[in-house]
Structures are given as structure tokens and as C-alpha cells.
């Protein structure tokens, strides 16, 4: 299976559950003309798969897009430590949502499926000192919402409702259920198709 993502966390989750992956990242601009937030991330996820699937028609291609949403606004990756502080301070003692859209596609077999999962995350009330400490670890700087639940950021979390792996970057349980609905198995996705080239 081709993973159209350079996220080390997605790769780690999928390989941990037995998927054999080839990494081919998409170069699309991550923008969408769709109106709703959920529709936008589903559209972006599908575009990522579509770009790779056009050149790898015989392969299963998986893509995803994860966003952290607070009060209807997306919190992306912080540009600097000041923005990381602002994000973490905004999340303090608040509940927010993590949305991941994902697409599994195989052009040759006519498979084009996009879905999503949503997890509610509640932060503890954080002191300025705790936020500064967390930023000093460097962990927030490459993560949406400026935190990683699977790392040192775990100490900031009061509770979650939903899939832990979704917050980490990929909702493996929902994806597994969807594969069953599509009559696909991990073994099937791990098959590599050798195409003769002339």
C-alpha cells in the first residue's frame, strides 16, 4: 500500500498494525473550495490520493488530513514559539475536536472511498510555567494544535472521548472497520503488483 503522507506518526501507526508501506508524498496545494470544514478536509484527503493514484493505477493509495479545531477555527502547526504559546494557552481547560479525513483509492479496481473520524480532547488547566516547559521540549513545533498526545503532551490532557490514534494522526480502528465494509484485508493491501514496463 502506498501512504501518500510524510507524517512519521501515520507511518508508525499503520506499520504497527501490520501494513507494509511505500511512502509517496503528494504535492497538491492543501486547499479546498468546499464550504464546510469537514467537507474541506475530506476533499483535501481525496485530492492527495487522486494525485498518486493517477500514476500508480494498480496500487492501493491511502492519504489523510488531520486538523485540530477550537471554536470552529483550525489550529495548524505553530510558526514559532509565540504562536505555540498562544495555541496551548487557548486550549487550556477547554475541550476541542481532532478531525481526521482519510481516503483509500485503487484506480484499477475502481475503489474511491473517503471517510473521517472525530475525537473530543479536553485539556487540563495549564499554568504559564507548564506551557513554557512544554514548548522548551521542542515537541509542539511540528504538530497541529501545538501538542502531541503520544509524547510529553500526554501530561497536558485531562481526558479524551474517541480514538487515541486519531489524535495521534490516524484513526486506525475506524479505518479497519471501513476496510471490512469494502471487503478488503490487510493481506490484500500488502500485496504488491509487479507491472511490466517496456
XYZ file of N, CA, C and O in Angstrom:
792
model
N 0.845 -1.191 0.000
C 0.000 0.000 0.000
C 0.883 1.243 0.000
O 1.897 1.296 0.700
N 0.485 2.229 -0.778
C 1.214 3.495 -0.794
C 0.579 4.437 0.226
O -0.635 4.639 0.238
N 1.394 5.013 1.088
C 0.935 6.034 2.019
C 1.332 7.390 1.454
O 2.518 7.700 1.332
N 0.332 8.180 1.077
C 0.582 9.500 0.491
C 0.680 10.533 1.613
O -0.130 11.452 1.717
N 1.658 10.351 2.468
C 1.840 11.228 3.627
C 3.266 11.110 4.128
O 3.831 10.020 4.138
N 3.833 12.230 4.547
C 5.179 12.172 5.126
C 5.125 12.182 6.653
O 6.151 12.328 7.319
N 3.935 12.014 7.225
C 3.782 12.012 8.677
C 4.415 10.760 9.288
O 3.974 9.642 9.018
N 5.438 10.931 10.139
C 6.036 9.751 10.782
C 5.062 9.057 11.726
O 5.151 7.852 11.954
N 4.100 9.792 12.255
C 3.130 9.201 13.189
C 2.153 8.288 12.454
O 1.826 7.211 12.929
N 1.691 8.712 11.272
C 0.793 7.839 10.481
C 1.523 6.557 10.092
O 0.970 5.468 10.173
N 2.748 6.710 9.646
C 3.555 5.555 9.253
C 3.728 4.594 10.429
O 3.538 3.377 10.299
N 4.019 5.139 11.592
C 4.213 4.336 12.809
C 2.940 3.576 13.187
O 2.984 2.377 13.499
N 1.799 4.258 13.139
C 0.519 3.623 13.497
C 0.212 2.479 12.532
O -0.083 1.354 12.943
N 0.287 2.749 11.240
C -0.080 1.748 10.231
C 0.865 0.554 10.235
O 0.427 -0.595 10.186
N 2.167 0.812 10.327
C 3.122 -0.296 10.370
C 2.961 -1.109 11.645
O 3.140 -2.328 11.636
N 2.584 -0.441 12.729
C 2.351 -1.137 13.991
C 1.200 -2.119 13.924
O 1.137 -3.081 14.700
N 0.275 -1.901 12.987
C -0.864 -2.802 12.811
C -0.683 -3.742 11.618
O -1.630 -4.366 11.171
N 0.543 -3.811 11.090
C 0.850 -4.830 10.080
C 0.797 -4.395 8.632
O 0.924 -5.228 7.736
N 0.591 -3.098 8.375
C 0.569 -2.639 6.987
C 1.988 -2.439 6.470
O 2.833 -1.858 7.148
N 2.233 -2.939 5.246
C 3.508 -2.702 4.581
C 3.339 -1.472 3.693
O 2.423 -1.435 2.870
N 4.213 -0.494 3.866
C 4.001 0.803 3.227
C 5.138 1.210 2.302
O 6.309 0.968 2.575
N 4.726 1.840 1.211
C 5.648 2.604 0.369
C 5.221 4.059 0.535
O 4.026 4.364 0.462
N 6.158 4.963 0.797
C 5.810 6.370 1.020
C 5.995 7.150 -0.279
O 7.079 7.172 -0.861
N 4.918 7.772 -0.742
C 4.967 8.677 -1.897
C 4.133 9.893 -1.539
O 2.913 9.795 -1.450
N 4.775 11.017 -1.310
C 4.004 12.170 -0.825
C 3.415 12.966 -1.982
O 4.007 13.081 -3.051
N 2.249 13.489 -1.722
C 1.528 14.295 -2.692
C 2.066 15.729 -2.667
O 2.497 16.224 -1.636
N 2.007 16.385 -3.825
C 2.490 17.769 -3.899
C 1.342 18.759 -4.097
O 1.564 19.909 -4.449
N 0.122 18.305 -3.866
C -1.025 19.200 -4.085
C -1.005 20.358 -3.078
O -0.489 20.235 -1.968
N -1.613 21.464 -3.484
C -1.817 22.580 -2.561
C -3.005 22.195 -1.684
O -4.068 21.836 -2.207
N -2.832 22.238 -0.370
C -3.867 21.744 0.541
C -4.946 22.798 0.783
O -5.083 23.364 1.860
N -5.708 23.060 -0.268
C -6.829 23.994 -0.201
C -8.056 23.317 -0.815
O -7.923 22.398 -1.623
N -9.222 23.793 -0.421
C -10.466 23.211 -0.932
C -11.516 24.292 -1.130
O -11.575 25.266 -0.374
N -12.340 24.110 -2.162
C -13.440 25.038 -2.422
C -14.718 24.643 -1.686
O -15.725 25.338 -1.775
N -14.672 23.511 -0.982
C -15.851 23.067 -0.242
C -16.172 24.065 0.889
O -15.281 24.748 1.405
N -17.431 24.120 1.288
C -17.840 25.124 2.281
C -17.566 24.693 3.713
O -16.960 25.420 4.488
N -18.029 23.501 4.091
C -17.887 23.063 5.479
C -16.473 22.595 5.779
O -15.756 22.110 4.892
N -16.086 22.714 7.031
C -14.749 22.311 7.466
C -14.496 20.829 7.219
O -13.454 20.441 6.682
N -15.461 19.988 7.590
C -15.313 18.543 7.388
C -15.210 18.216 5.902
O -14.370 17.411 5.483
N -16.054 18.865 5.098
C -16.027 18.628 3.651
C -14.681 19.056 3.058
O -14.164 18.416 2.141
N -14.100 20.121 3.606
C -12.803 20.598 3.121
C -11.701 19.569 3.363
O -10.921 19.264 2.458
N -11.622 19.031 4.594
C -10.529 18.094 4.871
C -10.739 16.763 4.138
O -9.773 16.124 3.723
N -12.007 16.372 3.934
C -12.270 15.160 3.146
C -11.859 15.374 1.687
O -11.300 14.479 1.043
N -12.119 16.564 1.171
C -11.747 16.906 -0.197
C -10.222 16.915 -0.362
O -9.690 16.372 -1.337
N -9.514 17.497 0.601
C -8.045 17.552 0.547
C -7.458 16.148 0.617
O -6.541 15.800 -0.138
N -8.004 15.321 1.518
C -7.535 13.947 1.631
C -7.697 13.212 0.297
O -6.767 12.548 -0.183
N -8.867 13.363 -0.324
C -9.127 12.673 -1.593
C -8.197 13.156 -2.705
O -7.701 12.367 -3.512
N -7.936 14.457 -2.731
C -7.040 15.015 -3.758
C -5.630 14.440 -3.629
O -4.952 14.208 -4.633
N -5.193 14.213 -2.390
C -3.858 13.632 -2.166
C -3.773 12.230 -2.776
O -2.804 11.887 -3.454
N -4.799 11.411 -2.512
C -4.814 10.054 -3.069
C -4.923 10.069 -4.587
O -4.259 9.297 -5.285
N -5.769 10.958 -5.088
C -6.029 11.018 -6.528
C -4.757 11.331 -7.310
O -4.490 10.727 -8.347
N -3.952 12.253 -6.784
C -2.717 12.627 -7.479
C -1.782 11.428 -7.630
O -1.231 11.184 -8.701
N -1.624 10.645 -6.548
C -0.731 9.480 -6.597
C -1.360 8.351 -7.418
O -0.683 7.654 -8.174
N -2.675 8.194 -7.290
C -3.374 7.098 -7.967
C -3.340 7.248 -9.490
O -3.433 6.265 -10.222
N -3.194 8.467 -9.981
C -3.117 8.687 -11.430
C -1.859 8.071 -12.035
O -1.854 7.661 -13.187
N -0.778 8.019 -11.227
C 0.478 7.444 -11.741
C 0.719 6.020 -11.223
O 1.540 5.304 -11.754
N -0.016 5.627 -10.187
C 0.116 4.278 -9.617
C -1.258 3.609 -9.635
O -1.830 3.281 -8.595
N -1.781 3.420 -10.848
C -3.167 2.962 -11.016
C -3.435 1.589 -10.393
O -4.540 1.295 -9.969
N -2.392 0.730 -10.350
C -2.588 -0.636 -9.862
C -2.431 -0.748 -8.348
O -2.692 -1.813 -7.775
N -2.033 0.343 -7.691
C -1.720 0.298 -6.246
C -2.864 0.823 -5.387
O -3.650 1.674 -5.819
N -2.934 0.321 -4.161
C -3.800 0.928 -3.151
C -3.075 2.149 -2.598
O -1.905 2.075 -2.211
N -3.771 3.276 -2.592
C -3.184 4.530 -2.108
C -4.016 5.026 -0.924
O -5.241 5.132 -1.012
N -3.338 5.328 0.177
C -4.001 5.841 1.375
C -3.466 7.239 1.673
O -2.260 7.463 1.682
N -4.387 8.163 1.913
C -4.000 9.521 2.293
C -4.868 9.964 3.467
O -5.890 9.336 3.763
N -4.447 11.045 4.118
C -5.219 11.540 5.269
C -4.941 13.020 5.489
O -3.938 13.565 5.012
N -5.819 13.654 6.221
C -5.647 15.054 6.611
C -6.220 15.209 8.015
O -7.391 14.890 8.244
N -5.394 15.664 8.956
C -5.815 15.821 10.356
C -5.788 17.288 10.747
O -4.818 17.994 10.446
N -6.854 17.738 11.408
C -6.892 19.119 11.906
C -7.369 19.145 13.358
O -8.134 18.283 13.797
N -6.880 20.151 14.080
C -7.331 20.429 15.446
C -8.267 21.629 15.350
O -7.915 22.667 14.768
N -9.477 21.491 15.908
C -10.493 22.536 15.764
C -10.925 23.044 17.139
O -11.354 22.269 17.998
N -10.810 24.348 17.345
C -11.252 25.002 18.576
C -12.160 26.158 18.200
O -11.764 27.043 17.435
N -13.390 26.146 18.724
C -14.370 27.207 18.434
C -14.558 27.424 16.925
O -14.684 28.561 16.457
N -14.532 26.314 16.167
C -14.759 26.408 14.727
C -13.564 26.855 13.919
O -13.657 27.002 12.704
N -12.430 27.087 14.585
C -11.213 27.524 13.888
C -10.161 26.413 13.905
O -9.972 25.752 14.927
N -9.459 26.271 12.785
C -8.401 25.258 12.695
C -7.121 25.774 13.335
O -6.695 26.905 13.069
N -6.541 24.948 14.200
C -5.219 25.244 14.748
C -4.216 24.365 14.008
O -4.196 23.152 14.167
N -3.393 24.990 13.185
C -2.396 24.246 12.423
C -1.114 24.071 13.218
O -1.109 24.127 14.457
N -0.009 23.871 12.509
C 1.289 23.768 13.172
C 1.778 25.188 13.493
O 1.700 26.070 12.631
N 2.284 25.399 14.696
C 2.713 26.758 15.056
C 3.931 27.202 14.234
O 4.831 26.415 13.971
N 3.932 28.493 13.854
C 5.047 29.038 13.069
C 6.267 29.314 13.957
O 7.397 29.272 13.495
N 6.004 29.626 15.226
C 7.101 29.933 16.142
C 6.640 29.661 17.581
O 5.499 29.238 17.806
N 7.515 29.910 18.543
C 7.191 29.612 19.943
C 6.068 30.492 20.478
O 5.279 30.056 21.315
N 5.980 31.720 19.992
C 4.907 32.623 20.440
C 3.545 32.074 20.018
O 2.580 32.097 20.788
N 3.480 31.574 18.775
C 2.213 31.013 18.296
C 1.890 29.719 19.039
O 0.728 29.450 19.346
N 2.915 28.919 19.341
C 2.702 27.703 20.127
C 2.137 28.049 21.498
O 1.208 27.389 21.985
N 2.669 29.098 22.124
C 2.160 29.528 23.431
C 0.702 29.948 23.318
O -0.139 29.565 24.149
N 0.386 30.729 22.291
C -0.993 31.199 22.089
C -1.948 30.013 21.947
O -3.021 29.984 22.560
N -1.553 29.026 21.138
C -2.417 27.859 20.913
C -2.632 27.075 22.205
O -3.769 26.744 22.560
N -1.552 26.773 22.903
C -1.654 25.968 24.130
C -2.432 26.709 25.214
O -3.220 26.113 25.941
N -2.247 28.019 25.286
C -2.995 28.828 26.253
C -4.486 28.829 25.900
O -5.349 28.791 26.782
N -4.786 28.845 24.594
C -6.189 28.803 24.132
C -6.845 27.460 24.461
O -8.043 27.404 24.755
N -6.050 26.379 24.394
C -6.578 25.041 24.652
C -6.740 24.750 26.145
O -7.497 23.847 26.526
N -6.038 25.493 26.994
C -6.051 25.260 28.441
C -7.467 25.244 29.016
O -8.262 26.161 28.762
N -7.776 24.157 29.755
C -9.076 23.989 30.427
C -10.261 24.002 29.451
O -11.391 24.292 29.837
N -10.000 23.682 28.187
C -11.037 23.693 27.162
C -11.123 22.345 26.473
O -10.187 21.554 26.489
N -12.277 22.119 25.862
C -12.455 20.921 25.040
C -12.350 21.324 23.575
O -12.876 22.364 23.171
N -11.644 20.523 22.779
C -11.548 20.777 21.349
C -11.728 19.465 20.598
O -11.860 18.400 21.199
N -11.719 19.573 19.280
C -12.001 18.413 18.432
C -10.807 18.144 17.522
O -10.195 19.085 17.006
N -10.492 16.866 17.336
C -9.492 16.466 16.340
C -10.228 15.685 15.255
O -10.888 14.674 15.537
N -10.133 16.183 14.025
C -10.783 15.544 12.875
C -9.722 14.988 11.935
O -8.760 15.685 11.600
N -9.881 13.743 11.532
C -9.018 13.166 10.505
C -9.889 12.602 9.388
O -10.752 11.762 9.641
N -9.662 13.110 8.185
C -10.281 12.525 6.990
C -9.251 11.621 6.334
O -8.053 11.890 6.396
N -9.712 10.527 5.735
C -8.785 9.616 5.065
C -9.445 9.033 3.811
O -10.673 8.925 3.734
N -8.601 8.700 2.856
C -9.063 8.167 1.572
C -8.275 6.916 1.224
O -7.048 6.904 1.353
N -8.976 5.872 0.796
C -8.323 4.681 0.236
C -8.789 4.593 -1.221
O -9.987 4.690 -1.512
N -7.815 4.464 -2.114
C -8.134 4.514 -3.538
C -7.323 3.460 -4.302
O -6.167 3.184 -3.958
N -7.947 2.868 -5.302
C -7.250 1.999 -6.245
C -7.934 2.185 -7.595
O -9.051 1.712 -7.807
N -7.281 2.912 -8.490
C -7.897 3.259 -9.783
C -8.239 2.026 -10.596
O -9.311 1.951 -11.215
N -7.345 1.049 -10.604
C -7.552 -0.163 -11.399
C -8.783 -0.938 -10.939
O -9.517 -1.498 -11.745
N -9.025 -0.969 -9.639
C -10.145 -1.736 -9.085
C -11.405 -0.882 -8.862
O -12.411 -1.375 -8.351
N -11.326 0.403 -9.198
C -12.490 1.280 -9.057
C -12.840 1.614 -7.611
O -13.996 1.901 -7.303
N -11.852 1.570 -6.726
C -12.090 1.904 -5.314
C -11.732 3.363 -5.073
O -10.630 3.816 -5.405
N -12.692 4.110 -4.540
C -12.501 5.536 -4.255
C -13.362 5.847 -3.029
O -14.530 6.191 -3.152
N -12.786 5.704 -1.842
C -13.556 5.774 -0.597
C -12.922 6.781 0.358
O -11.734 6.706 0.660
N -13.725 7.720 0.822
C -13.261 8.725 1.789
C -14.187 8.736 2.998
O -15.417 8.693 2.850
N -13.603 8.784 4.187
C -14.383 8.866 5.423
C -13.612 9.727 6.427
O -12.625 10.374 6.064
N -14.083 9.737 7.671
C -13.419 10.561 8.682
C -13.711 10.011 10.073
O -14.607 9.172 10.260
N -12.961 10.499 11.048
C -13.252 10.208 12.443
C -13.042 11.486 13.248
O -12.286 12.371 12.848
N -13.716 11.555 14.382
C -13.661 12.748 15.231
C -13.438 12.333 16.677
O -14.066 11.387 17.151
N -12.535 13.013 17.368
C -12.244 12.737 18.777
C -12.297 14.040 19.567
O -11.761 15.058 19.113
N -12.960 13.994 20.718
C -13.001 15.156 21.607
C -11.853 15.054 22.610
O -11.648 14.004 23.216
N -11.118 16.150 22.770
C -9.978 16.185 23.685
C -10.166 17.323 24.676
O -10.465 18.452 24.282
N -10.010 17.007 25.956
C -10.152 18.024 27.000
C -8.789 18.248 27.668
O -8.172 17.306 28.167
N -8.317 19.495 27.650
C -7.046 19.848 28.279
C -7.230 20.166 29.760
O -8.269 20.669 30.180
N -6.196 19.881 30.529
C -6.139 20.368 31.911
C -5.967 21.888 31.884
O -5.584 22.464 30.856
N -6.190 22.521 33.024
C -5.873 23.944 33.134
C -4.353 24.066 33.268
O -3.751 23.473 34.169
N -3.752 24.789 32.359
C -2.293 24.873 32.307
C -1.793 26.208 32.847
O -2.365 27.257 32.553
N -0.718 26.161 33.620
C -0.065 27.392 34.073
C 0.884 27.871 32.978
O 1.276 27.101 32.088
N 1.267 29.143 33.053
C 2.231 29.676 32.089
C 3.545 28.890 32.160
O 4.155 28.595 31.134
N 3.928 28.516 33.365
C 5.167 27.760 33.556
C 5.096 26.403 32.847
O 6.060 25.967 32.211
N 3.942 25.725 32.947
C 3.777 24.421 32.290
C 3.840 24.557 30.770
O 4.465 23.736 30.080
N 3.202 25.624 30.259
C 3.221 25.847 28.809
C 4.644 26.126 28.329
O 5.104 25.572 27.329
N 5.368 26.989 29.069
C 6.765 27.312 28.696
C 7.641 26.055 28.745
O 8.485 25.847 27.876
N 7.423 25.220 29.755
C 8.197 23.974 29.846
C 7.943 23.094 28.632
O 8.874 22.578 28.013
N 6.663 22.947 28.279
C 6.325 22.066 27.162
C 6.918 22.593 25.853
O 7.477 21.828 25.055
N 6.845 23.899 25.642
C 7.430 24.484 24.431
C 8.942 24.256 24.402
O 9.522 23.978 23.343
N 9.586 24.323 25.582
C 11.043 24.140 25.655
C 11.484 22.731 25.243
O 12.634 22.518 24.877
N 10.560 21.767 25.267
C 10.899 20.407 24.833
C 11.024 20.323 23.312
O 11.558 19.343 22.783
N 10.474 21.315 22.609
C 10.502 21.315 21.143
C 9.389 20.503 20.509
O 9.176 20.567 19.294
N 8.666 19.760 21.325
C 7.652 18.848 20.788
C 6.501 19.544 20.047
O 6.000 19.011 19.057
N 6.063 20.726 20.495
C 4.885 21.325 19.853
C 5.100 21.820 18.427
O 4.140 22.025 17.693
N 6.363 22.004 18.028
C 6.618 22.807 16.840
C 6.230 22.171 15.502
O 6.033 22.876 14.522
N 6.104 20.854 15.430
C 5.731 20.239 14.147
C 4.382 19.542 14.225
O 4.101 18.624 13.466
N 3.541 20.003 15.172
C 2.269 19.304 15.392
C 1.084 20.264 15.331
O 1.127 21.355 15.890
N 0.020 19.812 14.675
C -1.216 20.593 14.634
C -1.724 20.819 16.060
O -1.736 19.893 16.866
N -2.096 22.058 16.360
C -2.573 22.380 17.702
C -1.458 22.537 18.713
O -1.702 22.801 19.889
N -0.216 22.340 18.287
C 0.984 22.535 19.123
C 1.126 21.516 20.251
O 1.705 21.811 21.288
N 0.589 20.305 20.029
C 0.827 19.262 21.038
C 0.791 17.882 20.410
O 0.180 17.673 19.365
N 1.480 16.937 21.064
C 1.467 15.540 20.645
C 0.994 14.680 21.801
O 1.655 14.606 22.834
N -0.143 14.034 21.637
C -0.727 13.244 22.734
C 0.120 12.024 23.068
O 0.102 11.525 24.193
N 0.897 11.549 22.075
C 1.678 10.329 22.278
C 3.037 10.611 22.911
O 3.772 9.686 23.241
N 3.370 11.886 23.114
C 4.663 12.247 23.685
C 4.496 12.904 25.044
O 3.623 12.535 25.832
N 5.334 13.908 25.289
C 5.280 14.621 26.563
C 3.962 15.371 26.745
O 3.535 15.664 27.853
N 3.288 15.649 25.617
C 1.997 16.336 25.667
C 0.921 15.540 26.382
O -0.122 16.095 26.755
N 1.160 14.250 26.607
C 0.176 13.419 27.315
C -0.157 13.990 28.694
O -1.286 13.850 29.183
N 0.822 14.663 29.334
C 0.585 15.185 30.694
C -0.341 16.407 30.687
O -0.811 16.835 31.733
N -0.619 16.971 29.520
C -1.489 18.144 29.413
C -2.956 17.765 29.287
O -3.839 18.603 29.437
N -3.217 16.483 28.988
C -4.566 16.035 28.635
C -5.322 15.547 29.863
O -4.833 14.713 30.616
N -6.543 16.059 30.023
C -7.408 15.606 31.122
C -8.156 14.341 30.717
O -8.208 13.363 31.458
N -8.764 14.355 29.521
C -9.489 13.168 29.047
C -9.720 13.274 27.541
O -9.661 14.365 26.967
N -9.985 12.116 26.922
C -10.392 12.113 25.522
C -11.633 11.239 25.366
O -11.835 10.306 26.133
N -12.448 11.585 24.385
C -13.610 10.780 24.025
C -13.454 10.408 22.561
O -13.579 11.267 21.689
N -13.135 9.142 22.310
C -12.916 8.698 20.940
C -11.591 7.977 20.818
O -11.022 7.512 21.804
N -11.097 7.898 19.586
C -9.912 7.113 19.266
C -8.625 7.890 19.565
O -8.375 8.940 18.973
N -7.802 7.351 20.477
C -6.498 7.932 20.799
C -5.646 8.082 19.542
O -4.977 9.104 19.334
N -5.664 7.054 18.665
C -4.823 7.071 17.475
C -5.250 8.160 16.490
O -4.437 8.661 15.719
N -6.530 8.547 16.527
C -6.992 9.653 15.699
C -6.286 10.946 16.101
O -5.867 11.731 15.254
N -6.152 11.163 17.412
C -5.473 12.361 17.909
C -3.987 12.307 17.538
O -3.357 13.325 17.245
N -3.445 11.125 17.526
C -2.041 10.927 17.158
C -1.818 11.154 15.655
O -0.721 11.513 15.229
N -2.869 10.954 14.846
C -2.718 11.232 13.419
C -3.444 10.318 12.457
O -3.563 10.618 11.274
N -3.972 9.171 12.964
C -4.723 8.296 12.065
C -5.668 7.391 12.849
O -5.234 6.635 13.721
N -6.988 7.405 12.506
C -7.987 6.619 13.239
C -8.012 5.161 12.786
O -8.867 4.740 12.010
N -7.082 4.390 13.291
C -6.871 3.032 12.800
C -8.087 2.127 12.993
O -8.396 1.288 12.139
N -8.821 2.287 14.083
C -9.977 1.420 14.352
C -11.087 1.645 13.323
O -11.644 0.698 12.771
N -11.409 2.902 13.049
C -12.449 3.225 12.065
C -12.015 2.775 10.669
O -12.810 2.238 9.888
N -10.744 2.979 10.347
C -10.206 2.560 9.052
C -10.326 1.049 8.878
O -10.743 0.560 7.825
N -10.011 0.308 9.930
C -10.115 -1.158 9.895
C -11.555 -1.595 9.625
O -11.811 -2.484 8.809
N -12.509 -0.942 10.308
C -13.932 -1.260 10.090
C -14.350 -0.955 8.647
O -15.101 -1.714 8.030
N -13.859 0.173 8.125
C -14.199 0.549 6.747
C -13.629 -0.446 5.740
O -14.273 -0.764 4.740
N -12.427 -0.934 6.007
C -11.838 -1.945 5.111
C -12.714 -3.192 5.053
O -12.903 -3.774 3.978
N -13.262 -3.604 6.199
C -14.150 -4.772 6.216
C -15.392 -4.516 5.367
O -15.840 -5.392 4.626
N -15.940 -3.306 5.460
C -17.120 -2.949 4.659
C -16.789 -2.985 3.160
O -17.658 -3.275 2.337
N -15.544 -2.665 2.832
C -15.105 -2.667 1.430
C -14.607 -4.039 0.970
O -14.143 -4.187 -0.156
N -14.724 -5.035 1.886
C -14.218 -6.395 1.608
C -12.718 -6.405 1.295
O -12.262 -7.124 0.399
N -11.977 -5.578 2.025
C -10.529 -5.526 1.872
C -9.866 -6.011 3.154
O -10.346 -5.738 4.252
N -8.747 -6.705 3.013
C -7.993 -7.179 4.170
C -6.607 -6.540 4.165
O -6.155 -6.011 3.141
N -5.930 -6.613 5.302
C -4.556 -6.112 5.374
C -3.690 -6.870 4.384
O -2.859 -6.285 3.683
N -3.888 -8.200 4.271
C -3.117 -9.013 3.328
C -3.288 -8.523 1.890
O -2.331 -8.440 1.123
N -4.543 -8.185 1.545
C -4.821 -7.692 0.193
C -4.079 -6.371 -0.057
O -3.479 -6.160 -1.110
N -4.112 -5.478 0.936
C -3.459 -4.180 0.775
C -1.934 -4.312 0.759
O -1.245 -3.452 0.213
N -1.424 -5.374 1.377
C 0.030 -5.573 1.425
C 0.594 -6.222 0.161
O 1.801 -6.287 -0.021
N -0.298 -6.714 -0.706
C 0.168 -7.303 -1.960
C 0.759 -6.228 -2.847
O 0.179 -5.161 -2.990
N 1.908 -6.523 -3.435
C 2.471 -5.581 -4.408
C 2.264 -6.153 -5.791
O 2.445 -7.350 -6.014
N 1.855 -5.298 -6.692
C 1.584 -5.732 -8.050
C 2.774 -5.335 -8.926
O 3.122 -4.170 -9.022
N 3.408 -6.312 -9.518
C 4.528 -6.049 -10.412
C 3.972 -5.756 -11.818
O 3.269 -6.569 -12.390
N 4.288 -4.589 -12.299
C 3.817 -4.200 -13.633
C 5.000 -4.204 -14.583
O 6.022 -3.555 -14.311
N 4.861 -4.914 -15.689
C 5.962 -4.967 -16.663
C 6.049 -3.632 -17.384
O 5.062 -3.075 -17.847
N 7.254 -3.113 -17.458
C 7.485 -1.851 -18.147
C 8.321 -2.127 -19.405
O 9.202 -2.974 -19.386
N 8.038 -1.408 -20.491
C 8.840 -1.611 -21.702
C 9.657 -0.368 -22.024
O 9.488 0.646 -21.425
